[in-house]
Amino acid sequence: MAGKFSFQLDATDGAARAGVIETPRGQIRTPAFMPVGTAATVKAMMPESVAQTGADILLGNTYHLMLRPGAERIDRLGGLHRFMNWDRPILTDSGGFQVMSLAGLRKLTEQGVTFKSHIDGSSHELTPERSMEIQRLLGSDIVMCFDECPALPADRDRIAASMRLSMRWAQRSRDAFGDRPGHALFGIQQGGLERELREESAEALTRIGFDGYAVGGLAVGEGQEAMFGCLDHAPAMLPVDRPRYLMGVGKPDDIVGAVERGIDMMDCVLPSRSGRTGQVFTRHGVLNIKNARHQDDPRPLDEACACPACRNYSRAYLHHVFRSQEIISSMLLTWHNLHYYQDIMAGMRDAIAAGSFAQWRAAFDAGRAQGDIEPL
Amino acid sequence: MAGKFSFQLDATDGAARAGVIETPRGQIRTPAFMPVGTAATVKAMMPESVAQTGADILLGNTYHLMLRPGAERIDRLGGLHRFMNWDRPILTDSGGFQVMSLAGLRKLTEQGVTFKSHIDGSSHELTPERSMEIQRLLGSDIVMCFDECPALPADRDRIAASMRLSMRWAQRSRDAFGDRPGHALFGIQQGGLERELREESAEALTRIGFDGYAVGGLAVGEGQEAMFGCLDHAPAMLPVDRPRYLMGVGKPDDIVGAVERGIDMMDCVLPSRSGRTGQVFTRHGVLNIKNARHQDDPRPLDEACACPACRNYSRAYLHHVFRSQEIISSMLLTWHNLHYYQDIMAGMRDAIAAGSFAQWRAAFDAGRAQGDIEPL
């Protein structure tokens, strides 16, 4: 794969940034939202449909793929892009977060983590070196450092010790990654909600040097206010000329608030998972398609949305297929949610380029204020 | 809806026939295979994808749709075509067969059938008149007579009595249907495996007069040999200038054998249902994608197939997503199976037109003989 990895910052508006990441597999327009393709598929979507929503890049999960079908198998089959029929960029996480949150009996040492598969109970080990190897076997375009991430709240000493372990692992990840033109390695800032620890982490990562930097350890139970409090200072600690990635975020207003605070990339299962549970995100808030009030409603989810669910189907139909547990319900609602998320990203990119982010933000808030709120 | 319903027989080759049914919603090339869209969706498929497989017409199930979301509701929402975003022809069954086979406590009288919904236990009645009304509310292009169909084996008296009831209901269906230009009403021949009863039924239906005729009461447990034995004489009893429809059939070799015996239309859930259970039909037989032998196989399901599953994915990928219970497994395998079924139909239509059905049939058999047989 010829070409190189680079980031160009094209515009700023307040702390918000718009730019382009160039990769040998194509451009990633930032701010970018990355749909999650956990097990080599964005659930209920054909990859060409994911591309049609406007996604430039997907996220794949090292933890899931190493267990099934296995990284070496994917490598033999030509890599993850070919395996799942997605030729645009892929970012893979390191497996660290999911080992901590999903795996069974696990043991954490300086060396790494041993754990048992949630699928068949088999034993596995993840270390910075093995995580780099797996992400290379998958053919990932953007590789994440192997790190440890404590759930919040946690005491300061626990957060500090964890962050420093992650920084030592960041160095080992950098060493193991080596020199791979066209592929990027991102460091992950830790430190919980402690500003000094975030500073220490940012300095450690910058000293090592990465192609991009993630703000890690957020969206783990601290709440939006605390997350935004951290994002008011954490992104600015990171090099201005590298993309900044907020992992695992979030709801539409989380995403807007993160971009407003200087974040360039995000990922979350929420739009796809919600599509399967009947939760629909629109300009006007949240719909729960399961509710009986939709059963005779001939209107689309959102009359201004250009996705197939909104162009071709009534709320009454979507209610019917959801209640009937038909697969097309997951297909259409996921498509809509991913399309809406990408509409938000495109709107923010345009607004930042035009210097009108505040106006865009006001319109975003006004749309939500006038509309539907139907929690699940 | 302007225009009229007509059938043109273009070619015959032995008993096999090729032609075109014209409807205000478009042409149906025969022999035609109709995918089943039970609850206003062909499971795991977008309707535009169903059209891409080559399907000219779908089947909808009166029984399911009357219970959920309800025929009156679909009518208020603009009819079934608009509701499910399918603008080509739709054939609806009468509900009779599914009431007999699926519904709970039921009571059969001369008037009709009362039964309890399998969804919520509510009480419902189906009569020839109500079935015609429901199919009109749905906006069906080809409406089926309301009939009764005994499971086989059954004794001759039971079959004869049931057939004669169905013939009285056929007259009531005809009377209730009325005159609806552009919409067709099909009669359903009954009589089990009894040739004289089939004759009696065909004569009764022909006397009433229908736009097409179904061979009913087969594929209900009698086996392929007995079914073909019946099809050796039953279709020829029906008017030559009307389409002949074999209901609920079947496996690829059932379909080929039925066309060989003079059938013009068929429907079956098998290709879509099998797509969800991992059973794959190809020119070379049957694959069970669940089997471990596929886990490292880089080949497509069928190298000659032009469907997206075969163009873009390996058997290894399809095995992985099936084992991981990912929705895309149902989406891709259903698409392949429906595409393969339509390939068979197109091949038979071309062969009949060219007078080479026997050669086509020999090649069909040879492909299956050389290949995979992996029963579930």
Tab-separated table of N, CA and C in Angstrom, chain A residues 251-253 270 274-275 277-291 293-294 301-302 315 336-337 340-341 364 367-376:
chain	number	residue	atom	x	y	z
A	251	LYS	N	-23.658	9.948	22.471
A	251	LYS	CA	-24.959	10.455	22.015
A	251	LYS	C	-24.721	11.696	21.133
A	252	PRO	N	-25.725	12.070	20.342
A	252	PRO	CA	-25.499	13.224	19.459
A	252	PRO	C	-24.980	14.456	20.197
A	253	ASP	N	-25.556	14.783	21.361
A	253	ASP	CA	-25.083	16.004	22.035
A	253	ASP	C	-23.707	15.815	22.669
A	270	LEU	N	-23.478	3.294	19.741
A	270	LEU	CA	-24.837	3.748	20.046
A	270	LEU	C	-25.766	3.824	18.826
A	274	SER	N	-28.656	1.165	18.974
A	274	SER	CA	-29.990	1.741	19.142
A	274	SER	C	-30.898	1.374	17.974
A	275	GLY	N	-30.316	1.270	16.787
A	275	GLY	CA	-31.119	0.853	15.641
A	275	GLY	C	-31.762	-0.498	15.858
A	277	THR	N	-32.563	-1.720	18.835
A	277	THR	CA	-33.500	-1.700	19.962
A	277	THR	C	-34.643	-0.698	19.745
A	278	GLY	N	-34.707	-0.093	18.565
A	278	GLY	CA	-35.845	0.751	18.236
A	278	GLY	C	-35.701	2.203	18.662
A	279	GLN	N	-34.516	2.589	19.110
A	279	GLN	CA	-34.279	3.979	19.503
A	279	GLN	C	-33.745	4.742	18.296
A	280	VAL	N	-34.436	5.805	17.943
A	280	VAL	CA	-34.141	6.528	16.707
A	280	VAL	C	-33.711	7.947	17.032
A	281	PHE	N	-32.557	8.347	16.507
A	281	PHE	CA	-32.077	9.712	16.702
A	281	PHE	C	-32.466	10.563	15.499
A	282	THR	N	-33.077	11.712	15.787
A	282	THR	CA	-33.391	12.649	14.705
A	282	THR	C	-33.027	14.057	15.152
A	283	ARG	N	-33.161	14.996	14.211
A	283	ARG	CA	-32.938	16.411	14.527
A	283	ARG	C	-33.804	16.868	15.683
A	284	HIS	N	-34.920	16.143	15.891
A	284	HIS	CA	-35.883	16.603	16.893
A	284	HIS	C	-35.784	15.834	18.200
A	285	GLY	N	-34.766	15.023	18.355
A	285	GLY	CA	-34.607	14.310	19.615
A	285	GLY	C	-34.540	12.814	19.403
A	286	VAL	N	-35.272	12.097	20.233
A	286	VAL	CA	-35.206	10.646	20.240
A	286	VAL	C	-36.610	10.080	20.097
A	287	LEU	N	-36.790	9.164	19.144
A	287	LEU	CA	-38.043	8.434	18.998
A	287	LEU	C	-37.846	7.018	19.481
A	288	ASN	N	-38.861	6.458	20.097
A	288	ASN	CA	-38.860	5.028	20.384
A	288	ASN	C	-39.928	4.408	19.485
A	289	ILE	N	-39.481	3.740	18.433
A	289	ILE	CA	-40.397	3.281	17.388
A	289	ILE	C	-41.352	2.205	17.899
A	290	LYS	N	-41.029	1.615	19.032
A	290	LYS	CA	-41.882	0.586	19.626
A	290	LYS	C	-43.219	1.154	20.112
A	291	ASN	N	-43.239	2.438	20.431
A	291	ASN	CA	-44.433	3.018	21.050
A	291	ASN	C	-45.645	2.983	20.124
A	293	ARG	N	-47.990	4.922	19.629
A	293	ARG	CA	-48.418	6.149	18.947
A	293	ARG	C	-47.934	6.214	17.502
A	294	HIS	N	-46.969	5.382	17.129
A	294	HIS	CA	-46.469	5.397	15.753
A	294	HIS	C	-47.249	4.480	14.815
A	301	LEU	N	-39.617	9.100	9.679
A	301	LEU	CA	-38.959	9.437	10.944
A	301	LEU	C	-38.606	10.918	10.975
A	302	ASP	N	-38.045	11.397	9.869
A	302	ASP	CA	-37.642	12.800	9.771
A	302	ASP	C	-37.806	13.210	8.316
A	315	ARG	N	-43.460	5.837	9.605
A	315	ARG	CA	-43.264	5.395	10.995
A	315	ARG	C	-44.135	4.171	11.282
A	336	HIS	N	-30.704	4.592	9.299
A	336	HIS	CA	-31.101	5.962	9.635
A	336	HIS	C	-30.179	6.567	10.687
A	337	ASN	N	-29.947	5.856	11.775
A	337	ASN	CA	-29.129	6.428	12.857
A	337	ASN	C	-27.718	6.761	12.377
A	340	TYR	N	-27.918	9.797	10.204
A	340	TYR	CA	-28.103	11.026	10.988
A	340	TYR	C	-26.788	11.454	11.644
A	341	TYR	N	-26.069	10.497	12.209
A	341	TYR	CA	-24.771	10.835	12.810
A	341	TYR	C	-23.840	11.474	11.770
A	364	PHE	N	-28.890	23.285	16.134
A	364	PHE	CA	-28.928	21.900	16.632
A	364	PHE	C	-29.721	21.838	17.933
A	367	GLY	N	-33.573	22.560	17.326
A	367	GLY	CA	-34.281	21.413	16.738
A	367	GLY	C	-34.645	20.393	17.798
A	368	ARG	N	-33.734	20.140	18.701
A	368	ARG	CA	-33.983	19.152	19.746
A	368	ARG	C	-34.999	19.661	20.761
A	369	ALA	N	-35.002	20.954	20.991
A	369	ALA	CA	-35.896	21.505	22.006
A	369	ALA	C	-37.357	21.423	21.582
A	370	GLN	N	-37.615	21.484	20.285
A	370	GLN	CA	-39.006	21.549	19.828
A	370	GLN	C	-39.632	20.184	19.660
A	371	GLY	N	-38.855	19.127	19.823
A	371	GLY	CA	-39.328	17.869	19.279
A	371	GLY	C	-39.608	16.771	20.260
A	372	ASP	N	-39.409	15.571	19.759
A	372	ASP	CA	-39.763	14.351	20.462
A	372	ASP	C	-38.678	13.948	21.445
A	373	ILE	N	-39.100	13.576	22.607
A	373	ILE	CA	-38.182	12.882	23.510
A	373	ILE	C	-38.930	11.655	24.016
A	374	GLU	N	-38.513	10.509	23.576
A	374	GLU	CA	-39.144	9.253	23.985
A	374	GLU	C	-38.067	8.300	24.472
A	375	PRO	N	-37.689	8.425	25.713
A	375	PRO	CA	-36.656	7.499	26.203
A	375	PRO	C	-37.145	6.056	26.088
A	376	LEU	N	-36.218	5.136	25.973
A	376	LEU	CA	-36.578	3.716	25.909
A	376	LEU	C	-37.130	3.252	27.242
